[in-house]
XYZ file of C-alpha atoms in Angstrom:
65
model
C -0.260 0.139 0.036
C 2.711 2.362 0.810
C 4.703 1.401 -1.888
C 1.826 1.837 -4.738
C 1.698 5.598 -2.974
C 5.043 6.296 -3.496
C 5.305 4.814 -6.950
C 2.195 6.535 -7.920
C 3.573 9.998 -6.466
C 6.728 9.588 -8.221
C 4.770 8.755 -11.437
C 2.485 11.546 -11.604
C 5.156 14.303 -10.356
C 7.121 13.481 -13.497
C 3.969 12.758 -15.855
C 2.547 16.398 -14.745
C 5.766 18.098 -15.378
C 6.392 16.625 -18.813
C 2.838 17.172 -19.718
C 2.876 21.012 -18.558
C 6.201 21.557 -20.767
C 4.719 19.901 -23.871
C 1.534 21.650 -23.719
C 3.598 25.083 -22.715
C 5.405 24.476 -26.147
C 2.589 24.093 -28.052
C 0.890 27.198 -27.030
C 4.271 29.144 -27.580
C 4.940 27.783 -30.881
C 1.098 27.854 -31.947
C 1.220 31.582 -31.040
C 4.221 32.325 -33.156
C 3.037 30.545 -36.133
C -0.415 32.259 -36.017
C 0.701 35.979 -35.497
C 0.320 36.467 -39.042
C -3.132 35.314 -39.207
C -4.110 37.191 -36.127
C -2.748 40.462 -37.922
C -4.714 39.595 -40.916
C -7.989 39.621 -39.177
C -7.292 42.561 -36.775
C -7.039 40.285 -33.759
C -5.254 41.982 -30.624
C -2.769 40.115 -28.997
C -4.873 39.117 -26.066
C -7.534 37.584 -28.449
C -4.811 35.369 -30.236
C -3.509 34.346 -26.762
C -7.149 33.280 -25.843
C -7.481 31.519 -29.238
C -4.534 29.449 -28.334
C -5.068 28.590 -24.697
C -8.657 27.533 -25.768
C -7.169 24.747 -27.982
C -4.529 23.666 -25.093
C -6.812 21.011 -23.654
C -7.168 19.469 -26.633
C -3.211 18.826 -26.938
C -3.617 17.726 -23.630
C -5.736 15.197 -24.203
C -3.684 14.174 -27.433
C -0.584 13.754 -25.259
C -2.067 12.003 -22.582
C -2.274 8.533 -23.924
């Protein structure tokens, strides 16, 4: 019982750290790639960031399996 909790704690610590890095990289890269599209459609920088952040749960879902 104690070993299971210890193993799960170690796994989820690294798992969430890796997922956080991957999703953060996605948000940064997607935002930089979309800046031309945001400018072309007269979107503010905040609107572009919200657009990319709303796609982040999808990336989380793709990376999790």
